[in-house]
mmCIF file of C-alpha atoms in Angstrom:
data_model
loop_
_atom_site.group_PDB
_atom_site.id
_atom_site.type_symbol
_atom_site.label_atom_id
_atom_site.label_comp_id
_atom_site.label_asym_id
_atom_site.label_seq_id
_atom_site.Cartn_x
_atom_site.Cartn_y
_atom_site.Cartn_z
ATOM 1 C CA MET A 1 47.685 -104.757 24.425
ATOM 2 C CA SER A 2 44.025 -105.730 25.105
ATOM 3 C CA VAL A 3 44.629 -108.098 28.194
ATOM 4 C CA VAL A 4 47.506 -108.053 31.339
ATOM 5 C CA SER A 5 50.209 -110.699 29.674
ATOM 6 C CA GLU A 6 50.782 -114.101 31.922
ATOM 7 C CA ALA A 7 54.451 -112.578 32.335
ATOM 8 C CA GLN A 8 52.401 -109.028 33.078
ATOM 9 C CA VAL A 9 50.853 -110.074 35.996
ATOM 10 C CA ASP A 10 54.092 -113.172 37.021
ATOM 11 C CA TRP A 11 55.708 -109.594 37.294
ATOM 12 C CA ILE A 12 53.358 -108.024 39.386
ATOM 13 C CA ASP A 13 53.252 -110.827 41.304
ATOM 14 C CA ALA A 14 56.607 -111.300 42.607
ATOM 15 C CA GLU A 15 56.792 -107.524 42.823
ATOM 16 C CA LEU A 16 54.368 -107.212 45.231
ATOM 17 C CA THR A 17 55.559 -110.185 47.548
ATOM 18 C CA ALA A 18 59.338 -108.187 47.156
ATOM 19 C CA PHE A 19 57.017 -105.363 48.691
ATOM 20 C CA GLY A 20 55.594 -107.340 51.578
ATOM 21 C CA ARG A 21 52.184 -107.384 49.853
ATOM 22 C CA SER A 22 50.174 -109.987 48.135
ATOM 23 C CA ARG A 23 47.332 -109.982 45.825
ATOM 24 C CA THR A 24 43.478 -110.147 46.294
ATOM 25 C CA GLY A 25 41.798 -110.082 44.284
ATOM 26 C CA PRO A 26 42.265 -110.009 39.870
ATOM 27 C CA VAL A 27 44.281 -107.750 37.630
ATOM 28 C CA GLN A 28 41.458 -106.132 35.312
ATOM 29 C CA VAL A 29 42.427 -103.488 33.207
ATOM 30 C CA ALA A 30 41.095 -99.677 33.484
ATOM 31 C CA ARG A 31 42.511 -98.149 29.782
ATOM 32 C CA ASP A 32 43.993 -99.789 27.224
ATOM 33 C CA ARG A 33 45.184 -97.268 24.113
ATOM 34 C CA PRO A 34 48.160 -97.314 22.087
ATOM 35 C CA TRP A 35 50.603 -96.060 24.181
ATOM 36 C CA ALA A 36 50.539 -97.486 27.114
ATOM 37 C CA LEU A 37 48.231 -100.115 29.175
ATOM 38 C CA VAL A 38 46.611 -100.051 32.770
ATOM 39 C CA ALA A 39 45.281 -102.101 34.987
ATOM 40 C CA HIS A 40 44.350 -102.080 39.337
ATOM 41 C CA MET A 41 43.822 -104.743 41.384
ATOM 42 C CA PRO A 42 42.991 -105.299 45.145
ATOM 43 C CA THR A 43 45.648 -105.891 47.965
ATOM 44 C CA ALA A 44 45.024 -105.867 51.783
ATOM 45 C CA GLU A 45 46.950 -102.306 51.550
ATOM 46 C CA GLY A 46 44.658 -101.331 49.630
ATOM 47 C CA ARG A 47 44.160 -100.713 45.821
ATOM 48 C CA VAL A 48 46.919 -101.291 43.284
ATOM 49 C CA TRP A 49 48.185 -99.480 40.199
ATOM 50 C CA PHE A 50 49.798 -101.318 36.849
ATOM 51 C CA LYS A 51 50.964 -99.376 34.263
ATOM 52 C CA ALA A 52 52.851 -100.905 30.816
ATOM 53 C CA ASN A 53 53.498 -98.450 28.521
ATOM 54 C CA ARG A 54 54.529 -98.672 24.857
ATOM 55 C CA PRO A 55 58.060 -99.311 23.865
ATOM 56 C CA ASP A 56 58.632 -95.479 23.109
ATOM 57 C CA PHE A 57 57.164 -94.728 26.555
ATOM 58 C CA ALA A 58 58.926 -96.839 28.279
ATOM 59 C CA TYR A 59 61.316 -94.281 30.226
ATOM 60 C CA GLU A 60 57.694 -92.961 31.568
ATOM 61 C CA ALA A 61 58.670 -96.030 34.261
ATOM 62 C CA ALA A 62 62.601 -94.309 34.842
ATOM 63 C CA ALA A 63 61.952 -91.131 34.885
ATOM 64 C CA LEU A 64 59.392 -91.299 38.270
ATOM 65 C CA GLY A 65 61.775 -92.799 39.870
ATOM 66 C CA LEU A 66 64.284 -90.125 39.036
ATOM 67 C CA LEU A 67 62.032 -87.044 39.463
ATOM 68 C CA GLY A 68 60.986 -89.253 43.090
ATOM 69 C CA SER A 69 64.120 -88.691 44.527
ATOM 70 C CA VAL A 70 64.303 -84.661 43.978
ATOM 71 C CA ARG A 71 61.230 -84.527 45.018
ATOM 72 C CA PRO A 72 59.775 -87.182 46.428
ATOM 73 C CA ASP A 73 56.415 -85.440 47.809
ATOM 74 C CA SER A 74 55.331 -84.329 44.003
ATOM 75 C CA VAL A 75 55.228 -87.095 42.082
ATOM 76 C CA LEU A 76 53.812 -90.287 42.110
ATOM 77 C CA VAL A 77 56.668 -92.277 43.071
ATOM 78 C CA PRO A 78 56.393 -96.139 41.864
ATOM 79 C CA ILE A 79 56.574 -99.142 44.420
ATOM 80 C CA ALA A 80 58.233 -101.428 41.631
ATOM 81 C CA VAL A 81 59.867 -100.626 38.705
ATOM 82 C CA ASP A 82 60.913 -102.932 35.795
ATOM 83 C CA ALA A 83 62.753 -100.071 33.184
ATOM 84 C CA GLU A 84 63.714 -102.144 30.000
ATOM 85 C CA SER A 85 59.816 -103.111 29.732
ATOM 86 C CA GLY A 86 58.504 -99.823 30.551
ATOM 87 C CA TRP A 87 56.112 -101.376 33.169
ATOM 88 C CA PHE A 88 55.366 -100.073 37.124
ATOM 89 C CA LEU A 89 53.487 -100.427 39.809
ATOM 90 C CA SER A 90 52.558 -97.299 42.034
ATOM 91 C CA ASP A 91 49.983 -97.238 45.123
ATOM 92 C CA ASP A 92 46.074 -95.841 44.380
ATOM 93 C CA VAL A 93 46.520 -91.947 46.694
ATOM 94 C CA GLY A 94 43.183 -90.981 46.168
ATOM 95 C CA GLN A 95 40.483 -88.602 44.226
ATOM 96 C CA THR A 96 42.591 -86.856 41.304
ATOM 97 C CA GLY A 97 41.999 -83.033 40.852
ATOM 98 C CA SER A 98 39.667 -83.584 38.043
ATOM 99 C CA GLU A 99 37.650 -84.992 40.564
ATOM 100 C CA VAL A 100 37.484 -82.367 43.594
ATOM 101 C CA GLY A 101 38.080 -79.204 41.071
ATOM 102 C CA VAL A 102 41.072 -78.010 41.820
ATOM 103 C CA SER A 103 42.839 -74.990 40.406
ATOM 104 C CA VAL A 104 44.995 -75.198 37.076
ATOM 105 C CA LEU A 105 46.834 -72.119 39.091
ATOM 106 C CA ASP A 106 48.387 -74.718 42.004
ATOM 107 C CA VAL A 107 48.632 -77.392 39.540
ATOM 108 C CA ALA A 108 50.854 -74.651 37.430
ATOM 109 C CA ALA A 109 52.936 -74.175 40.573
ATOM 110 C CA LEU A 110 53.708 -77.071 41.745
ATOM 111 C CA TYR A 111 54.792 -78.638 38.160
ATOM 112 C CA ALA A 112 56.817 -75.714 37.948
ATOM 113 C CA ASP A 113 58.437 -76.807 41.114
ATOM 114 C CA VAL A 114 58.777 -80.376 39.870
ATOM 115 C CA GLN A 115 60.463 -78.349 36.353
ATOM 116 C CA ARG A 116 62.814 -76.548 38.782
ATOM 117 C CA ALA A 117 63.848 -79.328 41.122
ATOM 118 C CA SER A 118 64.322 -81.838 37.571
ATOM 119 C CA SER A 119 67.187 -79.331 36.324
ATOM 120 C CA GLN A 120 69.288 -81.323 38.176
ATOM 121 C CA LEU A 121 68.756 -84.340 36.602
ATOM 122 C CA THR A 122 68.777 -83.728 32.417
ATOM 123 C CA GLU A 123 71.209 -86.072 31.643
ATOM 124 C CA ALA A 124 69.650 -88.918 34.644
ATOM 125 C CA LEU A 125 66.978 -88.060 32.020
ATOM 126 C CA LEU A 126 67.923 -88.077 28.751
ATOM 127 C CA ALA A 127 70.194 -91.331 29.572
ATOM 128 C CA VAL A 128 66.721 -93.211 30.409
ATOM 129 C CA GLY A 129 65.412 -92.750 27.398
ATOM 130 C CA VAL A 130 63.581 -89.333 27.774
ATOM 131 C CA PRO A 131 63.514 -87.581 24.973
ATOM 132 C CA ASP A 132 65.813 -84.856 23.748
ATOM 133 C CA ARG A 133 63.368 -82.116 22.407
ATOM 134 C CA ARG A 134 65.730 -78.913 23.522
ATOM 135 C CA PRO A 135 65.196 -76.037 21.043
ATOM 136 C CA GLY A 136 68.584 -76.831 19.148
ATOM 137 C CA CYS A 137 67.295 -79.543 17.812
ATOM 138 C CA MET A 138 63.581 -78.680 16.729
ATOM 139 C CA LEU A 139 63.913 -77.588 13.148
ATOM 140 C CA ALA A 140 64.627 -81.101 12.137
ATOM 141 C CA ILE A 141 61.017 -82.737 14.246
ATOM 142 C CA PHE A 142 59.260 -79.227 12.537
ATOM 143 C CA ASP A 143 60.183 -81.247 9.148
ATOM 144 C CA ALA A 144 59.197 -84.350 10.611
ATOM 145 C CA VAL A 145 55.546 -83.740 11.798
ATOM 146 C CA VAL A 146 54.404 -81.376 9.370
ATOM 147 C CA ASN A 147 56.029 -83.579 6.660
ATOM 148 C CA HIS A 148 54.145 -86.904 8.466
ATOM 149 C CA PRO A 149 51.520 -88.520 6.327
ATOM 150 C CA LYS A 150 48.980 -87.846 8.704
ATOM 151 C CA ALA A 151 49.616 -84.068 9.363
ATOM 152 C CA GLY A 152 46.922 -82.504 7.612
ATOM 153 C CA GLU A 153 45.659 -80.097 5.841
ATOM 154 C CA ALA A 154 47.287 -77.892 8.177
ATOM 155 C CA ALA A 155 50.814 -79.271 6.807
ATOM 156 C CA ASP A 156 51.070 -76.351 3.970
ATOM 157 C CA ARG A 157 50.221 -73.268 5.938
ATOM 158 C CA CYS A 158 52.955 -74.814 8.849
ATOM 159 C CA MET A 159 55.572 -74.857 6.301
ATOM 160 C CA THR A 160 55.424 -71.403 5.121
ATOM 161 C CA LEU A 161 55.731 -70.568 8.915
ATOM 162 C CA ARG A 162 58.737 -72.113 9.290
ATOM 163 C CA THR A 163 60.858 -69.264 9.606
ATOM 164 C CA ALA A 164 58.755 -68.350 12.662
ATOM 165 C CA MET A 165 60.242 -71.462 14.200
ATOM 166 C CA VAL A 166 63.489 -70.856 13.327
ATOM 167 C CA GLU A 167 63.616 -67.621 15.158
ATOM 168 C CA SER A 168 61.687 -69.820 17.649
ATOM 169 C CA CYS A 169 64.197 -71.863 18.650
ATOM 170 C CA ALA A 170 66.521 -69.463 18.006
ATOM 171 C CA LEU A 171 65.344 -67.317 20.780
ATOM 172 C CA LEU A 172 64.900 -70.038 23.061
ATOM 173 C CA ASP A 173 68.220 -71.519 22.652
ATOM 174 C CA ASP A 174 70.187 -70.588 26.211
ATOM 175 C CA GLY A 175 70.840 -73.875 27.167
ATOM 176 C CA GLN A 176 68.177 -74.147 29.721
ATOM 177 C CA ALA A 177 66.607 -77.903 29.825
ATOM 178 C CA VAL A 178 64.294 -79.287 31.923
ATOM 179 C CA ILE A 179 61.748 -82.089 31.831
ATOM 180 C CA VAL A 180 58.968 -80.651 29.694
ATOM 181 C CA ASN A 181 55.024 -82.159 30.684
ATOM 182 C CA SER A 182 52.463 -81.913 27.410
ATOM 183 C CA ASP A 183 49.488 -83.271 29.703
ATOM 184 C CA VAL A 184 49.298 -81.918 32.824
ATOM 185 C CA LYS A 185 46.516 -80.857 34.271
ATOM 186 C CA PRO A 186 44.190 -81.555 37.046
ATOM 187 C CA GLU A 187 42.738 -85.139 36.003
ATOM 188 C CA HIS A 188 47.329 -85.287 36.255
ATOM 189 C CA VAL A 189 47.067 -85.062 39.121
ATOM 190 C CA PHE A 190 45.977 -86.474 43.192
ATOM 191 C CA VAL A 191 44.586 -84.301 45.613
ATOM 192 C CA GLY A 192 46.952 -86.108 48.651
ATOM 193 C CA PRO A 193 47.803 -84.269 50.206
ATOM 194 C CA PRO A 194 50.129 -84.211 49.235
ATOM 195 C CA MET A 195 49.289 -83.159 46.054
ATOM 196 C CA ARG A 196 51.241 -85.023 43.583
ATOM 197 C CA LEU A 197 51.761 -85.134 40.101
ATOM 198 C CA TYR A 198 51.348 -88.009 37.760
ATOM 199 C CA ASP A 199 51.254 -89.767 34.041
ATOM 200 C CA TRP A 200 54.981 -88.010 32.988
ATOM 201 C CA GLY A 201 54.134 -91.039 29.697
ATOM 202 C CA ASP A 202 54.913 -88.126 26.191
ATOM 203 C CA ALA A 203 57.363 -86.286 28.943
ATOM 204 C CA VAL A 204 60.332 -84.946 26.638
ATOM 205 C CA ILE A 205 63.763 -82.982 28.058
ATOM 206 C CA SER A 206 62.900 -78.873 26.883
ATOM 207 C CA HIS A 207 62.927 -75.750 27.653
ATOM 208 C CA PRO A 208 61.112 -74.629 30.933
ATOM 209 C CA LEU A 209 58.480 -72.474 28.762
ATOM 210 C CA ALA A 210 57.568 -75.235 26.279
ATOM 211 C CA SER A 211 55.657 -76.001 29.082
ATOM 212 C CA LEU A 212 53.299 -72.835 28.352
ATOM 213 C CA ALA A 213 51.136 -74.521 25.290
ATOM 214 C CA SER A 214 49.709 -77.165 27.396
ATOM 215 C CA LEU A 215 49.070 -75.078 30.597
ATOM 216 C CA ALA A 216 47.683 -72.364 27.795
ATOM 217 C CA ARG A 217 45.066 -74.876 26.893
ATOM 218 C CA LEU A 218 43.782 -76.246 30.106
ATOM 219 C CA ALA A 219 41.588 -72.836 30.096
ATOM 220 C CA GLU A 220 40.532 -69.438 28.790
ATOM 221 C CA PRO A 221 42.161 -67.273 31.734
ATOM 222 C CA SER A 222 41.783 -64.317 32.317
ATOM 223 C CA ASP A 223 44.820 -61.986 31.548
ATOM 224 C CA GLU A 224 45.344 -62.024 35.204
ATOM 225 C CA GLU A 225 45.106 -65.636 35.475
ATOM 226 C CA ALA A 226 47.318 -65.980 32.451
ATOM 227 C CA ALA A 227 49.749 -63.902 34.961
ATOM 228 C CA ALA A 228 50.269 -66.121 37.485
ATOM 229 C CA LEU A 229 50.352 -68.816 35.272
ATOM 230 C CA LEU A 230 53.505 -67.237 33.429
ATOM 231 C CA GLU A 231 54.882 -66.071 37.351
ATOM 232 C CA PRO A 232 56.877 -69.359 38.583
ATOM 233 C CA TRP A 233 58.858 -69.179 34.560
ATOM 234 C CA ASP A 234 59.506 -65.465 35.383
ATOM 235 C CA ILE A 235 58.331 -64.172 32.454
ATOM 236 C CA GLU A 236 55.950 -61.720 31.285
ATOM 237 C CA LEU A 237 52.106 -62.054 29.927
ATOM 238 C CA GLY A 238 52.795 -61.243 25.201
ATOM 239 C CA SER A 239 56.666 -61.365 25.888
ATOM 240 C CA ALA A 240 58.428 -62.778 22.460
ATOM 241 C CA ARG A 241 60.042 -65.362 24.846
ATOM 242 C CA ALA A 242 56.441 -66.471 26.117
ATOM 243 C CA ARG A 243 55.630 -67.155 22.133
ATOM 244 C CA ALA A 244 58.450 -68.749 21.504
ATOM 245 C CA GLY A 245 57.288 -71.112 23.984
ATOM 246 C CA MET A 246 54.009 -71.651 23.088
ATOM 247 C CA ALA A 247 55.409 -72.323 19.196
ATOM 248 C CA LEU A 248 57.753 -75.435 20.755
ATOM 249 C CA GLY A 249 55.466 -76.591 23.181
ATOM 250 C CA ALA A 250 52.815 -77.202 20.257
ATOM 251 C CA LEU A 251 55.868 -78.946 18.080
ATOM 252 C CA ILE A 252 56.471 -80.552 21.441
ATOM 253 C CA GLY A 253 52.215 -81.712 21.526
ATOM 254 C CA ALA A 254 51.785 -82.292 17.638
ATOM 255 C CA ASP A 255 55.291 -84.628 17.578
ATOM 256 C CA VAL A 256 54.438 -87.185 19.931
ATOM 257 C CA TRP A 257 51.611 -88.180 17.562
ATOM 258 C CA THR A 258 54.342 -89.209 15.860
ATOM 259 C CA ARG A 259 55.439 -91.748 17.774
ATOM 260 C CA ASP A 260 55.335 -95.889 17.827
ATOM 261 C CA MET A 261 51.913 -96.765 18.807
ATOM 262 C CA PRO A 262 49.798 -99.116 16.444
ATOM 263 C CA GLY A 263 46.760 -99.074 15.388
ATOM 264 C CA VAL A 264 46.882 -94.971 16.765
ATOM 265 C CA PHE A 265 45.407 -93.099 14.291
ATOM 266 C CA ASP A 266 43.086 -96.185 13.467
ATOM 267 C CA ARG A 267 41.465 -94.834 17.215
ATOM 268 C CA HIS A 268 42.426 -91.460 16.844
ATOM 269 C CA PRO A 269 42.549 -90.217 12.946
ATOM 270 C CA GLY A 270 42.537 -86.345 13.322
ATOM 271 C CA ALA A 271 44.712 -86.506 15.899
ATOM 272 C CA LEU A 272 47.866 -85.155 14.308
ATOM 273 C CA GLY A 273 46.221 -82.635 12.269
ATOM 274 C CA ARG A 274 44.727 -80.971 14.931
ATOM 275 C CA ALA A 275 48.292 -80.708 16.238
ATOM 276 C CA VAL A 276 49.439 -79.633 13.255
ATOM 277 C CA ALA A 277 46.528 -76.938 13.213
ATOM 278 C CA ARG A 278 47.639 -75.482 15.996
ATOM 279 C CA LEU A 279 51.447 -75.674 15.597
ATOM 280 C CA ALA A 280 50.041 -73.269 12.548
ATOM 281 C CA ASP A 281 48.081 -70.966 14.437
ATOM 282 C CA THR A 282 50.349 -70.514 17.237
ATOM 283 C CA LEU A 283 53.526 -70.154 14.652
ATOM 284 C CA GLN A 284 50.756 -67.284 12.791
ATOM 285 C CA GLN A 285 50.445 -65.685 16.418
ATOM 286 C CA SER A 286 53.706 -65.457 16.817
ATOM 287 C CA GLU A 287 54.480 -63.870 13.384
ATOM 288 C CA SER A 288 51.664 -61.496 13.023
ATOM 289 C CA GLN A 289 53.234 -59.626 16.408
#
């Protein structure tokens, strides 16, 4: 997807008209990635964004609508959705957290609140295609990831640590299931007010503690800050369950790179290898404690 197609422009115009708006300028591509195309256009009421996900990520449009039904002031709710194609339109609601220096702790607290609310949506989110990555099915995912031809040099080390992955999955196989976003960061928050999370393209359904891996990559927090990051999940720093959540989250982060994204390894040749190396390091740390 290097340009917005004629069919997409027609859909954009029809949806804007239905919403009582019209374009005042061309649809311009902002980003074209193997997983999605993002474009924007001017209207008399302000800029509007369009996102077209690849098929393996098409669920994001419907997932945003579901999350918005329980936390409308905490997530970016689309103004129009084509769930089958994975297209949606959303308003431009201002600056992002990375532009104004939003605290990682504030992002974590907002995200934890959305996660807790999503527990009532688990079956609905699965029904619209959000991938099932609950602990009980993750050993098959682990084997697929480490045996992927682009898994890199750390794949063999991961396989020697498979027992640690088995133990992590067993420890968290307690029935808890919420939406997990492996790419939560200040850059993916509109500051508002109210502050809203956006970009749920790689979200999955899993154990809430799987989020710890992505949050830990946001910074190198002090013990006090790290404890604050864990507080919304009622978990102690360094506990066995926290380590298990880190391992599960690292595996989810690696698995994203194995989805169908034409040309992804041409543009991001070492991405899966780096993710598998992070998984190996996480499992090594878990096994040694």
